[in-house]
């Protein structure tokens, strides 16, 4: 048996392979440079063009671009009219922003447990958490696989709630053949560099509601009813601020990059699916691993490839396996620490034990590198390193 690097052996790779990375080409560089030479660096023509292209891709009537996925969530929670005293049900198995956005509007996050296979929010747990104060549900399409959206839609209809889908991982995913972005009342995306496409920083909300889209356009611009270029066209300086908004605008530089990246989304998705298929066929034979739990009628965008360690088969815990793979120069990661375990949430009174499935799975999960810039050699390195480390620690 080959010695792992952590035990003094030679690492599988000389260079570090991150779990996620942007793919930027010459066309992207030129698209951004063109904006730099134009009159509009922000609130110009690229914003609307990007929004239109994104709405078309996501199958929605409207897309509202903002400057982060977190701002997209904030805008969605604002549009859903979440306010002080309102409860919003969400998952603990996510990045903190999915819950923080509720706090921004004075609402109270209520955590519902996940399905142990898909790690998506469990509709049964959601229904059990509904009270008279519940206003909305924020479901996350974990790792790029759509949540149980039909079941969640039935719940919001039955109880008169709003469904917000945090699809930060899931641009390009489908559910019963329909694109993510066309299903929930409000769907949010992130275009951070590790996400399916990038604008540097950025986010977007899709909706079929003219009313909600207008509200969010205002929200991203201080709560002002008109945009700068509209006032130019109307020959007036007058504008009105009618709600408390923020500066969440996405610049034309970012939008030009987004437009260019969107043209490559299908190529990116294809490569992510190829890598996932290679992992699944090569790692499936290892008894110490459980592969990602896939549910029928949906195609994942494969933002993350998350395995679960069968700790009964190992002489090591997740921390040791993690450290051993990092020593091989494989940028494994963990998605996610249950949100309410963070000290800020603990101080708000959330206690451990709230979501047992999420907490138990948290001890076992490990994210393997997956992104479109990975070569076949990179993929083989991951497979080799995982097999080596898991074999070394096998009980
Ligand atoms: C990345 C991410 C966000 C936040 O997006 P930013 O663009 O980084 O603000 C929100 N929710 C989830 C699930 C994410 O992965």
Short mmCIF file of C-alpha atoms and ligand atoms in Angstrom, two decimals:
data_model
loop_
_atom_site.label_atom_id
_atom_site.label_comp_id
_atom_site.label_asym_id
_atom_site.label_seq_id
_atom_site.Cartn_x
_atom_site.Cartn_y
_atom_site.Cartn_z
CA UNK A 1 0.00 0.00 0.00
CA UNK A 2 1.25 3.48 -0.89
CA UNK A 3 1.98 5.76 2.05
CA UNK A 4 -0.19 8.90 2.18
CA UNK A 5 1.62 12.26 2.27
CA UNK A 6 0.40 12.90 5.81
CA UNK A 7 2.31 9.77 6.90
CA UNK A 8 5.48 10.85 5.08
CA UNK A 9 4.70 9.57 1.56
CA UNK A 10 4.79 11.53 -1.68
CA UNK A 11 1.70 13.70 -2.36
CA UNK A 12 -0.41 12.77 -5.38
CA UNK A 13 -0.03 16.33 -6.69
CA UNK A 14 2.67 19.00 -6.51
CA UNK A 15 0.18 21.84 -6.86
CA UNK A 16 -2.96 22.58 -4.88
CA UNK A 17 -6.26 21.79 -6.60
CA UNK A 18 -9.08 24.02 -5.22
CA UNK A 19 -12.62 22.63 -4.77
CA UNK A 20 -14.02 25.36 -7.00
CA UNK A 21 -12.59 27.85 -9.46
CA UNK A 22 -13.81 30.23 -12.17
CA UNK A 23 -13.29 29.53 -15.84
CA UNK A 24 -12.53 32.82 -17.62
CA UNK A 25 -11.46 33.00 -21.26
CA UNK A 26 -10.32 35.67 -23.72
CA UNK A 27 -13.91 36.44 -24.80
CA UNK A 28 -14.77 37.25 -21.18
CA UNK A 29 -11.77 39.58 -20.91
CA UNK A 30 -12.75 41.37 -24.11
CA UNK A 31 -16.38 41.72 -23.05
CA UNK A 32 -15.29 43.52 -19.88
CA UNK A 33 -12.69 45.66 -21.69
CA UNK A 34 -15.37 46.83 -24.13
CA UNK A 35 -17.45 48.18 -21.24
CA UNK A 36 -14.40 49.99 -19.85
CA UNK A 37 -14.12 51.87 -23.15
CA UNK A 38 -17.84 52.77 -23.16
CA UNK A 39 -19.81 55.58 -21.50
CA UNK A 40 -21.62 53.36 -19.00
CA UNK A 41 -19.66 51.58 -16.30
CA UNK A 42 -22.83 51.01 -14.28
CA UNK A 43 -26.65 51.27 -14.79
CA UNK A 44 -26.01 51.10 -18.53
CA UNK A 45 -27.19 48.82 -21.33
CA UNK A 46 -25.36 45.66 -20.21
CA UNK A 47 -27.54 45.34 -17.11
CA UNK A 48 -30.79 44.90 -19.02
CA UNK A 49 -29.12 42.72 -21.64
CA UNK A 50 -27.73 40.41 -18.94
CA UNK A 51 -31.05 40.29 -17.12
CA UNK A 52 -32.90 39.41 -20.30
CA UNK A 53 -30.44 36.66 -21.23
CA UNK A 54 -30.54 35.22 -17.75
CA UNK A 55 -34.36 35.26 -17.58
CA UNK A 56 -34.46 33.46 -20.92
CA UNK A 57 -32.02 30.80 -19.70
CA UNK A 58 -33.84 30.34 -16.41
CA UNK A 59 -37.27 30.26 -18.04
CA UNK A 60 -38.66 33.22 -16.08
CA UNK A 61 -40.34 36.46 -17.18
CA UNK A 62 -38.00 38.69 -15.18
CA UNK A 63 -34.49 38.69 -13.77
CA UNK A 64 -33.20 41.37 -11.42
CA UNK A 65 -29.41 41.61 -11.19
CA UNK A 66 -27.80 42.62 -7.89
CA UNK A 67 -24.26 42.70 -6.59
CA UNK A 68 -24.18 39.41 -4.65
CA UNK A 69 -26.14 36.24 -4.03
CA UNK A 70 -26.66 37.55 -0.52
CA UNK A 71 -28.19 40.79 -1.88
CA UNK A 72 -30.41 38.61 -4.10
CA UNK A 73 -31.68 36.77 -1.02
CA UNK A 74 -32.20 40.06 0.81
CA UNK A 75 -34.17 41.47 -2.13
CA UNK A 76 -36.30 38.30 -2.30
CA UNK A 77 -37.06 38.39 1.43
CA UNK A 78 -37.94 42.10 1.09
CA UNK A 79 -40.20 41.37 -1.89
CA UNK A 80 -41.91 38.61 0.12
CA UNK A 81 -42.68 41.30 2.74
CA UNK A 82 -40.98 39.51 5.58
CA UNK A 83 -40.89 41.81 8.61
CA UNK A 84 -40.43 41.86 12.39
CA UNK A 85 -42.24 38.97 14.05
CA UNK A 86 -42.43 36.86 10.89
CA UNK A 87 -40.94 33.40 10.80
CA UNK A 88 -39.20 32.01 7.74
CA UNK A 89 -38.38 28.31 7.51
CA UNK A 90 -35.02 27.35 6.04
CA UNK A 91 -32.37 24.64 6.08
CA UNK A 92 -29.34 24.50 8.39
CA UNK A 93 -27.27 22.75 5.67
CA UNK A 94 -26.35 25.92 3.79
CA UNK A 95 -24.17 28.99 3.73
CA UNK A 96 -25.15 31.42 6.49
CA UNK A 97 -26.54 33.96 3.97
CA UNK A 98 -29.65 31.80 3.40
CA UNK A 99 -30.67 32.51 7.00
CA UNK A 100 -28.99 35.89 7.55
CA UNK A 101 -31.27 37.49 4.93
CA UNK A 102 -34.24 36.74 7.19
CA UNK A 103 -32.56 38.56 10.07
CA UNK A 104 -31.82 41.57 7.82
CA UNK A 105 -35.59 42.16 7.55
CA UNK A 106 -36.25 41.53 11.24
CA UNK A 107 -37.68 38.05 10.71
CA UNK A 108 -36.87 34.90 12.65
CA UNK A 109 -35.16 31.95 10.92
CA UNK A 110 -36.73 28.59 11.81
CA UNK A 111 -34.54 25.64 10.87
CA UNK A 112 -36.16 22.51 9.44
CA UNK A 113 -34.11 19.33 9.10
CA UNK A 114 -32.73 17.85 5.88
CA UNK A 115 -33.14 14.54 4.06
CA UNK A 116 -30.04 12.49 4.97
CA UNK A 117 -29.42 11.45 1.35
CA UNK A 118 -29.93 14.61 -0.74
CA UNK A 119 -29.17 17.01 2.14
CA UNK A 120 -32.05 19.13 0.86
CA UNK A 121 -34.72 20.46 3.21
CA UNK A 122 -37.30 17.82 4.17
CA UNK A 123 -40.83 18.96 3.21
CA UNK A 124 -42.26 16.97 6.13
CA UNK A 125 -40.03 18.86 8.56
CA UNK A 126 -41.03 22.13 6.89
CA UNK A 127 -44.72 21.43 7.35
CA UNK A 128 -44.17 20.46 10.99
CA UNK A 129 -42.44 23.81 11.61
CA UNK A 130 -45.27 26.00 10.30
CA UNK A 131 -46.95 28.32 12.80
CA UNK A 132 -49.38 31.26 12.47
CA UNK A 133 -46.32 33.52 12.13
CA UNK A 134 -44.74 31.67 9.21
CA UNK A 135 -44.41 33.90 6.18
CA UNK A 136 -42.08 32.16 3.77
CA UNK A 137 -39.85 29.17 3.08
CA UNK A 138 -36.28 29.48 1.82
CA UNK A 139 -35.23 26.17 0.24
CA UNK A 140 -31.67 25.64 -0.98
CA UNK A 141 -30.87 23.47 -4.00
CA UNK A 142 -27.99 21.82 -2.17
CA UNK A 143 -24.90 21.08 -4.28
CA UNK A 144 -26.92 21.97 -7.39
CA UNK A 145 -29.67 19.36 -7.02
CA UNK A 146 -33.16 20.91 -6.87
CA UNK A 147 -35.02 20.47 -3.59
CA UNK A 148 -38.47 18.80 -3.48
CA UNK A 149 -40.02 21.82 -5.15
CA UNK A 150 -43.44 20.29 -5.94
CA UNK A 151 -43.98 19.28 -2.32
CA UNK A 152 -42.79 22.70 -1.13
CA UNK A 153 -45.04 24.47 -3.62
CA UNK A 154 -48.01 22.51 -2.34
CA UNK A 155 -47.14 23.56 1.21
CA UNK A 156 -46.87 27.27 0.36
CA UNK A 157 -50.19 27.11 -1.49
CA UNK A 158 -51.93 25.33 1.36
CA UNK A 159 -50.70 27.79 4.00
CA UNK A 160 -50.53 31.01 1.96
CA UNK A 161 -46.74 31.37 2.16
CA UNK A 162 -44.05 32.50 -0.29
CA UNK A 163 -41.48 30.03 -1.63
CA UNK A 164 -38.00 31.49 -2.10
CA UNK A 165 -35.54 29.11 -3.74
CA UNK A 166 -31.88 29.77 -2.98
CA UNK A 167 -30.41 28.39 -6.21
CA UNK A 168 -26.91 29.75 -5.63
CA UNK A 169 -25.65 26.28 -6.60
CA UNK A 170 -28.18 25.45 -9.26
CA UNK A 171 -28.11 27.69 -12.32
CA UNK A 172 -28.69 25.27 -15.21
CA UNK A 173 -30.25 22.51 -13.10
CA UNK A 174 -33.65 21.12 -14.10
CA UNK A 175 -36.66 19.76 -12.22
CA UNK A 176 -39.08 17.57 -14.18
CA UNK A 177 -37.41 19.05 -17.25
CA UNK A 178 -38.05 22.66 -16.24
CA UNK A 179 -35.14 25.01 -15.58
CA UNK A 180 -34.45 26.13 -12.02
CA UNK A 181 -35.51 29.77 -11.94
CA UNK A 182 -38.89 29.06 -13.54
CA UNK A 183 -40.46 27.11 -10.68
CA UNK A 184 -40.57 29.07 -7.41
CA UNK A 185 -42.17 32.48 -6.92
CA UNK A 186 -38.70 33.91 -6.29
CA UNK A 187 -35.42 32.17 -7.18
CA UNK A 188 -32.03 33.60 -6.23
CA UNK A 189 -28.67 32.88 -7.81
CA UNK A 190 -25.06 33.77 -6.96
CA UNK A 191 -22.34 34.50 -9.48
CA UNK A 192 -19.40 34.37 -7.09
CA UNK A 193 -16.34 32.80 -8.83
CA UNK A 194 -16.97 29.27 -7.53
CA UNK A 195 -20.64 29.26 -8.64
CA UNK A 196 -21.99 27.94 -12.00
CA UNK A 197 -21.11 31.19 -13.83
CA UNK A 198 -19.31 34.23 -12.47
CA UNK A 199 -19.54 38.01 -12.60
CA UNK A 200 -16.77 38.45 -10.00
CA UNK A 201 -19.29 39.19 -7.29
CA UNK A 202 -22.96 39.16 -8.18
CA UNK A 203 -26.41 37.73 -7.81
CA UNK A 204 -29.76 37.70 -9.54
CA UNK A 205 -33.38 37.01 -8.66
CA UNK A 206 -35.83 35.51 -11.15
CA UNK A 207 -39.60 35.79 -10.92
CA UNK A 208 -42.68 35.74 -13.15
CA UNK A 209 -44.23 38.59 -11.16
CA UNK A 210 -44.03 42.04 -12.66
CA UNK A 211 -44.92 43.48 -9.25
CA UNK A 212 -42.15 41.64 -7.38
CA UNK A 213 -39.57 42.44 -10.08
CA UNK A 214 -40.41 46.14 -9.87
CA UNK A 215 -40.15 46.06 -6.09
CA UNK A 216 -36.71 44.45 -6.22
CA UNK A 217 -35.44 46.89 -8.89
CA UNK A 218 -36.37 49.69 -6.54
CA UNK A 219 -34.87 47.90 -3.54
CA UNK A 220 -31.47 47.52 -5.21
CA UNK A 221 -31.39 51.25 -5.90
CA UNK A 222 -32.06 52.83 -2.47
CA UNK A 223 -35.83 52.40 -2.82
CA UNK A 224 -35.91 55.03 -5.57
CA UNK A 225 -38.66 54.68 -8.15
CA UNK A 226 -36.69 55.55 -11.30
CA UNK A 227 -33.18 54.74 -12.50
CA UNK A 228 -30.61 57.29 -13.60
CA UNK A 229 -30.85 56.67 -17.35
CA UNK A 230 -34.66 56.86 -17.21
CA UNK A 231 -34.42 60.37 -15.74
CA UNK A 232 -32.05 61.35 -18.54
CA UNK A 233 -34.62 60.17 -21.07
CA UNK A 234 -37.49 61.92 -19.29
CA UNK A 235 -35.58 65.27 -18.95
CA UNK A 236 -36.13 65.55 -15.23
CA UNK A 237 -34.09 65.56 -12.06
CA UNK A 238 -36.99 64.51 -9.87
CA UNK A 239 -36.97 61.13 -8.20
CA UNK A 240 -38.74 59.71 -5.21
CA UNK A 241 -37.51 57.32 -2.57
CA UNK A 242 -40.56 55.39 -1.40
CA UNK A 243 -39.04 52.47 0.51
CA UNK A 244 -35.79 51.91 2.40
CA UNK A 245 -33.52 50.27 -0.14
CA UNK A 246 -29.79 49.71 -0.55
CA UNK A 247 -27.14 50.15 -3.20
CA UNK A 248 -27.19 46.56 -4.45
CA UNK A 249 -26.65 47.47 -8.13
CA UNK A 250 -24.53 45.25 -10.34
CA UNK A 251 -22.22 47.24 -12.64
CA UNK A 252 -22.06 46.96 -16.43
CA UNK A 253 -18.57 45.48 -16.09
CA UNK A 254 -19.99 42.59 -14.09
CA UNK A 255 -23.01 42.22 -16.35
CA UNK A 256 -20.85 42.06 -19.50
CA UNK A 257 -18.85 39.28 -17.86
CA UNK A 258 -22.09 37.55 -16.90
CA UNK A 259 -23.43 37.72 -20.47
CA UNK A 260 -20.23 36.25 -21.83
CA UNK A 261 -20.18 33.53 -19.13
CA UNK A 262 -23.81 32.63 -19.72
CA UNK A 263 -22.90 31.70 -23.28
CA UNK A 264 -20.62 29.02 -21.83
CA UNK A 265 -23.02 27.69 -19.20
CA UNK A 266 -23.91 24.55 -21.16
CA UNK A 267 -20.24 23.72 -21.68
CA UNK A 268 -19.60 24.27 -17.97
CA UNK A 269 -22.53 22.05 -16.99
CA UNK A 270 -21.42 19.31 -19.36
CA UNK A 271 -17.94 19.29 -17.86
CA UNK A 272 -19.27 19.26 -14.29
CA UNK A 273 -21.53 16.30 -15.16
CA UNK A 274 -18.62 14.43 -16.75
CA UNK A 275 -16.49 14.91 -13.65
CA UNK A 276 -19.33 13.82 -11.37
CA UNK A 277 -19.87 10.70 -13.50
CA UNK A 278 -16.15 9.83 -13.32
CA UNK A 279 -16.15 10.24 -9.55
CA UNK A 280 -19.27 8.14 -9.17
CA UNK A 281 -18.01 5.29 -11.31
CA UNK A 282 -14.54 5.26 -9.70
CA UNK A 283 -15.40 5.90 -6.05
CA UNK A 284 -18.61 3.90 -5.84
CA UNK A 285 -16.70 0.71 -5.07
CA UNK A 286 -15.13 2.11 -1.88
CA UNK A 287 -17.13 0.83 1.12
CA UNK A 288 -15.98 3.78 3.21
CA UNK A 289 -17.85 6.27 1.00
CA UNK A 290 -21.47 7.03 0.30
CA UNK A 291 -21.88 8.90 -2.98
CA UNK A 292 -24.16 11.94 -3.42
CA UNK A 293 -27.83 10.98 -2.97
CA UNK A 294 -29.65 11.76 -6.19
CA UNK A 295 -33.42 12.02 -6.42
CA UNK A 296 -35.43 11.28 -9.56
CA UNK A 297 -36.79 13.79 -12.10
CA UNK A 298 -34.03 16.33 -11.64
CA UNK A 299 -30.68 17.10 -13.16
CA UNK A 300 -28.12 18.61 -10.82
CA UNK A 301 -25.90 21.51 -11.83
CA UNK A 302 -23.13 19.74 -9.84
CA UNK A 303 -21.86 22.83 -8.07
CA UNK A 304 -20.48 20.52 -5.38
CA UNK A 305 -19.62 16.82 -5.27
CA UNK A 306 -20.19 15.83 -1.64
CA UNK A 307 -19.44 12.34 -0.36
CA UNK A 308 -20.33 11.00 3.07
CA UNK A 309 -17.72 9.05 5.00
CA UNK A 310 -18.95 5.77 6.45
CA UNK A 311 -17.07 6.30 9.70
CA UNK A 312 -17.81 2.72 10.85
CA UNK A 313 -15.44 1.55 8.08
CA UNK A 314 -12.62 3.95 9.01
CA UNK A 315 -9.99 4.29 11.70
CA UNK A 316 -10.10 8.05 11.25
CA UNK A 317 -12.65 10.83 11.61
CA UNK A 318 -13.55 13.42 9.00
CA UNK A 319 -10.93 15.86 10.30
CA UNK A 320 -8.14 13.30 9.74
CA UNK A 321 -9.37 12.34 6.28
CA UNK A 322 -9.68 16.03 5.43
CA UNK A 323 -6.13 16.75 6.60
CA UNK A 324 -4.75 13.71 4.76
CA UNK A 325 -6.35 14.81 1.47
CA UNK A 326 -5.12 18.39 1.92
CA UNK A 327 -1.63 16.92 2.40
CA UNK A 328 -2.07 15.26 -1.02
CA UNK A 329 -2.78 18.79 -2.36
CA UNK A 330 -6.45 18.01 -2.94
CA UNK A 331 -8.55 21.03 -1.92
CA UNK A 332 -11.32 19.16 -0.15
CA UNK A 333 -13.80 21.24 1.80
CA UNK A 334 -16.87 20.90 4.02
CA UNK A 335 -20.29 22.26 3.04
CA UNK A 336 -21.68 23.14 5.53
CA UNK A 337 -21.37 23.70 9.28
CA UNK A 338 -25.04 23.75 10.41
CA UNK A 339 -25.92 27.45 10.32
CA UNK A 340 -27.26 27.62 13.87
CA UNK A 341 -23.98 26.22 15.26
CA UNK A 342 -22.29 29.54 14.45
CA UNK A 343 -21.70 31.62 17.59
CA UNK A 344 -23.94 34.44 16.34
CA UNK A 345 -26.91 32.07 16.10
CA UNK A 346 -25.99 30.32 19.33
CA UNK A 347 -26.12 33.72 21.03
CA UNK A 348 -29.60 34.24 19.56
CA UNK A 349 -30.69 31.14 21.49
CA UNK A 350 -30.53 28.37 18.88
CA UNK A 351 -29.34 25.14 20.46
CA UNK A 352 -27.57 22.06 19.25
CA UNK A 353 -29.84 19.11 18.60
CA UNK A 354 -32.39 21.15 16.63
CA UNK A 355 -31.88 19.28 13.34
CA UNK A 356 -30.42 15.82 14.15
CA UNK A 357 -30.09 14.64 10.55
CA UNK A 358 -28.13 17.74 9.50
CA UNK A 359 -25.92 17.52 12.58
CA UNK A 360 -25.17 13.83 12.11
CA UNK A 361 -24.45 14.20 8.40
CA UNK A 362 -22.20 17.19 9.12
CA UNK A 363 -19.69 14.85 10.82
CA UNK A 364 -19.39 12.78 7.62
CA UNK A 365 -19.50 15.12 4.66
CA UNK A 366 -16.55 15.99 2.47
CA UNK A 367 -16.60 18.10 -0.70
CA UNK A 368 -14.33 16.95 -3.54
CA UNK A 369 -13.05 19.44 -6.15
CA UNK A 370 -15.37 19.92 -9.12
CA UNK A 371 -15.24 22.80 -11.61
CA UNK A 372 -15.07 23.19 -15.39
CA UNK A 373 -11.39 24.20 -15.44
CA UNK A 374 -10.35 20.75 -14.15
CA UNK A 375 -8.48 18.50 -16.55
CA UNK A 376 -8.93 14.73 -16.72
CA UNK A 377 -5.58 14.50 -14.97
CA UNK A 378 -6.90 16.63 -12.09
CA UNK A 379 -9.93 14.35 -11.78
CA UNK A 380 -7.69 11.26 -11.74
CA UNK A 381 -5.53 12.86 -9.03
CA UNK A 382 -8.59 13.31 -6.82
CA UNK A 383 -9.69 9.73 -7.37
CA UNK A 384 -6.20 8.40 -6.69
CA UNK A 385 -5.76 10.48 -3.54
CA UNK A 386 -9.18 9.58 -2.13
CA UNK A 387 -8.61 5.87 -2.78
CA UNK A 388 -5.13 6.03 -1.22
CA UNK A 389 -6.24 7.88 1.90
CA UNK A 390 -9.42 5.88 2.43
CA UNK A 391 -7.55 2.59 2.00
CA UNK A 392 -4.86 3.69 4.46
CA UNK A 393 -7.45 4.52 7.11
CA UNK A 394 -9.75 1.59 6.43
CA UNK A 395 -10.61 -0.36 9.55
C1 LIG B 1 -22.72 31.38 -2.34
C2 LIG B 1 -24.02 31.23 -1.63
C3 LIG B 1 -24.79 32.34 -1.20
C4 LIG B 1 -24.27 33.75 -1.21
O1 LIG B 1 -23.84 34.21 -2.43
P1 LIG B 1 -22.78 35.41 -2.50
O2 LIG B 1 -22.80 35.76 -3.95
O3 LIG B 1 -21.48 34.89 -2.02
O4 LIG B 1 -23.30 36.52 -1.65
C5 LIG B 1 -26.04 32.10 -0.68
N1 LIG B 1 -26.52 30.86 -0.53
C6 LIG B 1 -25.81 29.79 -0.89
C7 LIG B 1 -26.40 28.43 -0.72
C8 LIG B 1 -24.53 29.94 -1.44
O5 LIG B 1 -23.80 28.86 -1.75
#
